[in-house]
Coordinates of C-alpha atoms in Angstrom, one line a residue:
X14 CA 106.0 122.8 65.4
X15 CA 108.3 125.6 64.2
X16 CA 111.8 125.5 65.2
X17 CA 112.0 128.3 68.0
X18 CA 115.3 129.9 68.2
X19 CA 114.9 131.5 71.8
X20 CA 117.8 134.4 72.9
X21 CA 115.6 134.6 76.3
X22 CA 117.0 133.7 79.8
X23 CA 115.5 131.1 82.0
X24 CA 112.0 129.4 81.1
X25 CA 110.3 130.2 78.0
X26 CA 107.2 130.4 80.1
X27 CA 106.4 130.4 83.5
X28 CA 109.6 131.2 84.8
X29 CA 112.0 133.2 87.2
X30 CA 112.8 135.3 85.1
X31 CA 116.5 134.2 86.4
X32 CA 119.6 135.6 84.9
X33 CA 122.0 132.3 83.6
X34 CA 124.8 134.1 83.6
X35 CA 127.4 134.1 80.5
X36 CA 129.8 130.9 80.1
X37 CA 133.4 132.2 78.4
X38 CA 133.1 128.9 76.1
X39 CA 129.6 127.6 77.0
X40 CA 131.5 125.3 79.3
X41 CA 131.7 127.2 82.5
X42 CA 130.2 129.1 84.2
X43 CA 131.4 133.2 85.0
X44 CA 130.6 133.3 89.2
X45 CA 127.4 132.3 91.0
X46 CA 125.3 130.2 89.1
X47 CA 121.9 131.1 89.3
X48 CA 119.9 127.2 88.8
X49 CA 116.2 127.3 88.0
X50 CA 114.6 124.3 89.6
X51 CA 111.8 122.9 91.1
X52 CA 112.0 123.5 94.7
X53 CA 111.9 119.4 95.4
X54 CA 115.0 119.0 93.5
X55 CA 117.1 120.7 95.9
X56 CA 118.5 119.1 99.0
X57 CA 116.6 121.0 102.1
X58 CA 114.1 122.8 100.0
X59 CA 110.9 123.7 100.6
X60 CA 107.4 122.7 99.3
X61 CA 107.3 119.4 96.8
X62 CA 105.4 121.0 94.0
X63 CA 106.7 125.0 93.8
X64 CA 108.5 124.8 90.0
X65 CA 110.1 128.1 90.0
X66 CA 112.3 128.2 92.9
X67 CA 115.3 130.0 92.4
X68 CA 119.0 129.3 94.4
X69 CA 121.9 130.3 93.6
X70 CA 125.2 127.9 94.5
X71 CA 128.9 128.6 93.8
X72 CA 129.8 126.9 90.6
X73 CA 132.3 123.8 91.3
X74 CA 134.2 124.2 87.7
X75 CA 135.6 121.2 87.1
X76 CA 132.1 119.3 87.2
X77 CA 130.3 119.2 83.8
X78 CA 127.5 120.5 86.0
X79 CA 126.4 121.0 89.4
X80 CA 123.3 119.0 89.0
X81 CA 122.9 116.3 86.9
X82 CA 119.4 115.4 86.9
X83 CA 118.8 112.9 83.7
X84 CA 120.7 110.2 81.5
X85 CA 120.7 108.8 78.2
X86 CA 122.7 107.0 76.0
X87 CA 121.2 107.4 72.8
X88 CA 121.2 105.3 69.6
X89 CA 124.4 106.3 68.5
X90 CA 126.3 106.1 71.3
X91 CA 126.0 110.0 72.2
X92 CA 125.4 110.6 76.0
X93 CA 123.3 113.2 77.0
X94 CA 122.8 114.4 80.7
X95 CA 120.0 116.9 81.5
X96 CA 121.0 119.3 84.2
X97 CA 119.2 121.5 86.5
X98 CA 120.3 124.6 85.3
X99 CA 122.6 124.3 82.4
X100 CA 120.3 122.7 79.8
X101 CA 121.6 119.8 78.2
X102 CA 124.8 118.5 77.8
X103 CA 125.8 116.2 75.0
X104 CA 129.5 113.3 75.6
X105 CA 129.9 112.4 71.7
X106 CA 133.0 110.2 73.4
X107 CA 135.4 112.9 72.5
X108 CA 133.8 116.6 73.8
X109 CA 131.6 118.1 76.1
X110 CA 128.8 120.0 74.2
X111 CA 126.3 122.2 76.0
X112 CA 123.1 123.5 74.7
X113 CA 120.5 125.9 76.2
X114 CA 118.1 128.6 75.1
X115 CA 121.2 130.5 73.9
X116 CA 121.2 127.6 71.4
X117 CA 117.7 127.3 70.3
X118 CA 117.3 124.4 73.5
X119 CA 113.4 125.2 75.2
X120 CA 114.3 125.2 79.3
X121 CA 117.4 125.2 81.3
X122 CA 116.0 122.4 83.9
X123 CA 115.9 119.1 81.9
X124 CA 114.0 116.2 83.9
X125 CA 113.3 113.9 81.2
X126 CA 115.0 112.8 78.3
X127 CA 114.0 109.7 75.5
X128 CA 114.8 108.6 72.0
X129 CA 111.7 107.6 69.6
X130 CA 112.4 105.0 67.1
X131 CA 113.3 107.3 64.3
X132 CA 116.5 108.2 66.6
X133 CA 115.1 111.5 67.3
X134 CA 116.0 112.9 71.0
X135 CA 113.0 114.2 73.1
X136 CA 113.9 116.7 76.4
X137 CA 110.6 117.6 79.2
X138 CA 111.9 120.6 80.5
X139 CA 111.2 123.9 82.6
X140 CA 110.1 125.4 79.3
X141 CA 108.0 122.4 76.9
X142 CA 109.5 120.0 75.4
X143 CA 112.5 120.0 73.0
X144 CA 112.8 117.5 70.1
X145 CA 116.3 117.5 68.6
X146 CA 116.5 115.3 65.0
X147 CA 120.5 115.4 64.7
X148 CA 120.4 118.6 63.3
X149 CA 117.9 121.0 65.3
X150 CA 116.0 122.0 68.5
X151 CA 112.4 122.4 67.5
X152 CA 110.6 123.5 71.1
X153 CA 106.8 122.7 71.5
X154 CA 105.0 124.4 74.4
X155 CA 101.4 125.1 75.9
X156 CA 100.7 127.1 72.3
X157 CA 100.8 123.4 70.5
X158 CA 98.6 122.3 73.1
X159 CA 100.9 121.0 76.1
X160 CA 98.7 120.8 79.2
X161 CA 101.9 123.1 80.9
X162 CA 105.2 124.0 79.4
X163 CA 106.6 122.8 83.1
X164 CA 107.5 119.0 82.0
X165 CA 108.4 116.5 85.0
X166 CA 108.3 113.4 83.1
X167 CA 108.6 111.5 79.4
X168 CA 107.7 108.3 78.3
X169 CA 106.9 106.1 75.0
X170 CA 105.3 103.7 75.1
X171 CA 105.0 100.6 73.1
X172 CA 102.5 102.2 70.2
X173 CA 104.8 105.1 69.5
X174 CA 102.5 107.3 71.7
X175 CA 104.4 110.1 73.8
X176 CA 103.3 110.6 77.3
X177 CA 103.7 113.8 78.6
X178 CA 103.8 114.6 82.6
X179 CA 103.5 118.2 83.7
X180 CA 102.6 120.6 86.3
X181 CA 99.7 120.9 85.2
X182 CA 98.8 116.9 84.3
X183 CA 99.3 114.6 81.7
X184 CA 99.2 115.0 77.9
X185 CA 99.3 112.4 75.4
X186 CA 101.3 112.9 72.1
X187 CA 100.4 111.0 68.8
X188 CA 103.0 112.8 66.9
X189 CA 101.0 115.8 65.5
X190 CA 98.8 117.0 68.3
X191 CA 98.8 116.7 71.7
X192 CA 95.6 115.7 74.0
X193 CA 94.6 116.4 77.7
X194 CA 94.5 113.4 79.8
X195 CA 92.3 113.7 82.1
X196 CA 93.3 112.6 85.7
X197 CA 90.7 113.0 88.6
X198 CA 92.1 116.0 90.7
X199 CA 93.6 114.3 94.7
X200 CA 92.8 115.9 97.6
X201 CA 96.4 117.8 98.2
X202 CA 98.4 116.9 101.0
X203 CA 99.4 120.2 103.3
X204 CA 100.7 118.5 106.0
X205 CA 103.8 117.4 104.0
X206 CA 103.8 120.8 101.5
X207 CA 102.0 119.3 99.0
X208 CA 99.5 122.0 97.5
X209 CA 98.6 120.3 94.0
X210 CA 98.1 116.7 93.4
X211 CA 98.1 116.7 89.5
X212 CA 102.1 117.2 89.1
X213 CA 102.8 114.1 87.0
X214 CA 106.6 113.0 88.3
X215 CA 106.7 109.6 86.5
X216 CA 104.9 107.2 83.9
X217 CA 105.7 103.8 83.2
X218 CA 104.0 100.9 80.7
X219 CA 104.1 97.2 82.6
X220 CA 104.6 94.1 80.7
X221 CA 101.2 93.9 80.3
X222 CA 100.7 97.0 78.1
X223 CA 99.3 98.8 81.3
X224 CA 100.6 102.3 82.1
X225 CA 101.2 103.4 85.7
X226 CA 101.1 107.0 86.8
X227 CA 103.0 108.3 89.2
X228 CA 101.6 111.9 90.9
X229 CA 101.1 113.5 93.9
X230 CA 97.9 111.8 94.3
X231 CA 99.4 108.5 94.6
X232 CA 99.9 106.0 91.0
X233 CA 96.9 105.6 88.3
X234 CA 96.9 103.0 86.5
X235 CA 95.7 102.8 83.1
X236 CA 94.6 99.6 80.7
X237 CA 93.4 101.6 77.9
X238 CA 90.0 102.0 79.2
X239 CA 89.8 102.1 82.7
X240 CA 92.0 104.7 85.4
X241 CA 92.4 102.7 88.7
X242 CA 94.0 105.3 91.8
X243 CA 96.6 103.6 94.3
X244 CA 97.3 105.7 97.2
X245 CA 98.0 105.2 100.8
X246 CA 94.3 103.6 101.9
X247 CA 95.6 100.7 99.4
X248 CA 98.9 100.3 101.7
X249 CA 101.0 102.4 99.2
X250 CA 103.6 103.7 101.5
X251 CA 103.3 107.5 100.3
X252 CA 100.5 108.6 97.8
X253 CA 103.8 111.7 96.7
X254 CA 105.7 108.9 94.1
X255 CA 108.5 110.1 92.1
X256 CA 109.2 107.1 90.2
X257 CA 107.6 103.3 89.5
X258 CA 109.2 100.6 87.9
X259 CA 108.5 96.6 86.8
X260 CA 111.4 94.4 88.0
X261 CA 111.7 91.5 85.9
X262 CA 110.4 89.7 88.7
X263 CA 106.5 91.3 87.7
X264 CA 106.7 93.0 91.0
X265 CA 106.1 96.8 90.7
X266 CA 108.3 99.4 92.9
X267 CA 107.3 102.4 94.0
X268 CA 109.8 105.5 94.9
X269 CA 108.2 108.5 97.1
X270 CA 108.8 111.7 98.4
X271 CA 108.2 111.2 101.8
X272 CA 108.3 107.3 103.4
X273 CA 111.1 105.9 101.0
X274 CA 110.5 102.9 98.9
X275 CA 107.5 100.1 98.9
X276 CA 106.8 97.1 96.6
X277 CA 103.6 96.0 95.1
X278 CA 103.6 91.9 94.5
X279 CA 100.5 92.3 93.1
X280 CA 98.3 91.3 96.2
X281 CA 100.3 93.8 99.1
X282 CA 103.0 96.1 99.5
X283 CA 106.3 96.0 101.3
X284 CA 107.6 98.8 102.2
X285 CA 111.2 98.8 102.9
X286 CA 112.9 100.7 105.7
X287 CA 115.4 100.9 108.7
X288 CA 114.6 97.5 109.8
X289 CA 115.7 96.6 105.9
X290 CA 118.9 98.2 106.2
X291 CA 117.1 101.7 104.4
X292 CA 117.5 104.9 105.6
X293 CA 116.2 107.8 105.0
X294 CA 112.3 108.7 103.4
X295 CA 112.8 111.0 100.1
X296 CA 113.3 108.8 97.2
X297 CA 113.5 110.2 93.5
X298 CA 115.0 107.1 91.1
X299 CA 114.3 103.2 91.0
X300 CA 116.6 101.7 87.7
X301 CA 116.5 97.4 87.2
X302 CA 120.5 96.9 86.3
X303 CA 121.2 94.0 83.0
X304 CA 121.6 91.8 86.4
X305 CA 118.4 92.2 88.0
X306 CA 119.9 94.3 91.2
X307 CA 117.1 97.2 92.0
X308 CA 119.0 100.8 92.4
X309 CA 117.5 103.7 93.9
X310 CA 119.1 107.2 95.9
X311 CA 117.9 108.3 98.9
X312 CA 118.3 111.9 99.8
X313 CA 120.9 111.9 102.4
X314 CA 122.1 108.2 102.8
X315 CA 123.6 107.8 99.6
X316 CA 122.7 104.9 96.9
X317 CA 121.1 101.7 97.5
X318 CA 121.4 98.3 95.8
X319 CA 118.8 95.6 96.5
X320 CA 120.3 92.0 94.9
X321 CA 116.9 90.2 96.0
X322 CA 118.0 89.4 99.2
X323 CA 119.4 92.6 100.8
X324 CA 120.6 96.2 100.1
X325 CA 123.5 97.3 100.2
X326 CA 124.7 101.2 100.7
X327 CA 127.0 103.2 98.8
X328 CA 128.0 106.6 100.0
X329 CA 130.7 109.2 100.9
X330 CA 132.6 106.5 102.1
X331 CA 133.0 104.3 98.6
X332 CA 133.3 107.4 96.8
X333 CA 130.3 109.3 96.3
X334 CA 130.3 112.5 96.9
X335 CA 126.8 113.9 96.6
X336 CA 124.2 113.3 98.7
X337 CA 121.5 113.9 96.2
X338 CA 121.7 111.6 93.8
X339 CA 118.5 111.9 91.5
X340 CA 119.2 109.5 88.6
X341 CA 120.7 106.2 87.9
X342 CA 121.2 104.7 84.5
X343 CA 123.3 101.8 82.7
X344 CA 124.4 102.5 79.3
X345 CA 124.8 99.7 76.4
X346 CA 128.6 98.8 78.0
X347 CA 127.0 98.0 80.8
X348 CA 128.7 100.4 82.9
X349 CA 126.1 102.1 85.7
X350 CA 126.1 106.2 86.2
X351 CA 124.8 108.4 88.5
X352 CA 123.8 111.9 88.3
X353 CA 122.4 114.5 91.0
X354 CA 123.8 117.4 93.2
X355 CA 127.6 117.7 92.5
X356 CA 127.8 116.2 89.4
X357 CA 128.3 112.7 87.5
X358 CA 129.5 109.6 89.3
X359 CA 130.1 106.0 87.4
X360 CA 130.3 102.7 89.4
X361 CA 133.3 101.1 88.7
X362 CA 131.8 97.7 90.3
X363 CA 133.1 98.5 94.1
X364 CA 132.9 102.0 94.0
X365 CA 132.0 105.5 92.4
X366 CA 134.4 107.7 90.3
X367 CA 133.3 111.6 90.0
X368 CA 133.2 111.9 85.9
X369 CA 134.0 115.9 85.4
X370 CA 134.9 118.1 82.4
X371 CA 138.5 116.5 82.6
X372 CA 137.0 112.8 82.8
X373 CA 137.5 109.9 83.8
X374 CA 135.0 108.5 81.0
X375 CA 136.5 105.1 80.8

């Protein structure tokens, strides 16, 4: 729990061992960037669950980052985005402000980002978990008892109770320790490059207190006593889910790896495809906007919009750029933003505007 002021490079553990390379003003980036990801998180990788991959891209300078993979507003109007290479970044409305292990921050791949109610700011990264209090970094890892310091996922649910998603499984957080929670270990998936099923990619608490699981073993769901698996001998379209959300509707959505998006009603799944008006199979968002439209990215098509009745695309064409958007999110104005390969994009309500250092921000 001691604040860890790290002058490594890459991951704090179970890393590359990649070079970042220096930044004149910790804005830019000198050359070739040299991005630490997961292997999934790159358009045209390999193998869903290798962590450590390492690519190296030219660096586009006037984005605030070639990969924005995470979002937040938080409770005082700061943005944050958490980037795939470059650690976090922080949009205090005026300045850019970028942190990585160079400033005590634990992992230069970021994948999930949330505030607790005391307003501190929680980061799952490539190297623990980072828990910034206005002030600090203080970096928690597998030596505080993190089930692996590779983080895919963070949640809180409604008792104050961190949930933790790793490599390695899922670890619960009651604000002192953390705890194993146990999921029973899938049969991995070879065919489609999946060679561990206990990567936890997303977690999500329903309206009924339940939390759903989303792995490479398909969803779990939990009711505070009892695990209940979902996978494809259920009808679940792919048992590799990235992401699961509760539309206001009660209905429960299901984003995958490798067949695209499916719905749960309760009773059956839909799963939504070409006929729907969906391309493409690799899915790694679903966000509910203040109007009830269902958002999700597809790897390759572009965004979709589903308004309840049909989807609608949004690509090259209306003004997005990146083909690999991995994150969607609406901040208090209302005002919807995207982040994923080539940077930050915000929906102006017909199309997308590419935010970089230089702005737009309004």
């Amino acid at each position: 729990m001691d604040t860890c002021w790290s002058l490594s490079r890459g991951p704090a553990h179970g890393g590359s061992g990649c070079r970042v390379l220096e930044r004149n003003d910790m804005r830019k980036t000198i050359g070739l960037l040299c991005v630490v990801a997961c292997v999934s998180s790159i358009p045209g990788a390999f193998a869903q669950d290798q962590p450590n991959w390492v690519m190296t891209r030219p660096h586009v300078d006037d984005q605030i980052s070639p990969f924005v993979r995470r979002i937040l507003e938080d409770s005082t109007g700061n943005f944050w985005f958490g980037t795939n290479g470059d650690g976090v970044i922080r949009y205090d409305g005026n300045s850019l402000e970028y942190f990585s292990v160079d400033e005590g921050f634990g992992g230069v791949a970021v994948r999930g980002i949330v505030e607790d109610p005391e307003g501190s700011v929680w980061f799952g990264t490539s190297g623990g978990i980072t828990r910034f209090d206005g002030e600090t970094f203080t970096n928690l890892t597998e030596q505080d008892g993190l089930a692996s310091n590779d983080v895919w996922s963070l949640f809180i649910d409604s008792k104050g109770v961190m949930w933790v998603g790793t490599l390695q499984g899922l670890s619960r957080f009651d604000g002192e320790v953390f705890t194993s929670f146990e999921l029973p270990e899938a049969e991995p998936d070879y065919t489609r490059g999946v060679t561990s099923a206990r990567i936890v990619h997303s977690i999500m608490e329903d309206s009924r207190g339940r939390l759903w699981i989303g792995t490479n073993g398909g969803a779990y769901i939990y009711d505070g006593e009892l695990l209940t698996n979902i996978s494809e001998e259920d009808g679940l379209c792919s048992n590799a889910v990235n992401c699961i959300l509760e539309a206001r509707d009660g209905s429960i959505w299901f984003a995958t790896h490798h067949q695209g998006v499916c719905r749960w009603d309760g009773t059956s799944f839909t799963h939504f495809g070409a006929p729907d008006g969906v391309d493409g199979t690799e899915v790694w968002n679903l966000y509910e906007d203040r109007s009830g439209n269902i958002w999700f990215p597809v790897e390759g098509p572009g965004v979709y919009r589903y308004d309840g009745t049909s989807f609608t695309n949004f690509s090259a064409k209306d003004g997005l750029a990146s083909h690999a958007i991995q994150c969607i999110y609406q901040d208090n104005e209302g005002r919807l933003w995207c982040g994923g390969w080539m940077g930050l994009y915000r929906f102006d309500g017909a199309s997308f505007v590419n935010v970089t250092s230089e702005g737009p921000w309004r």
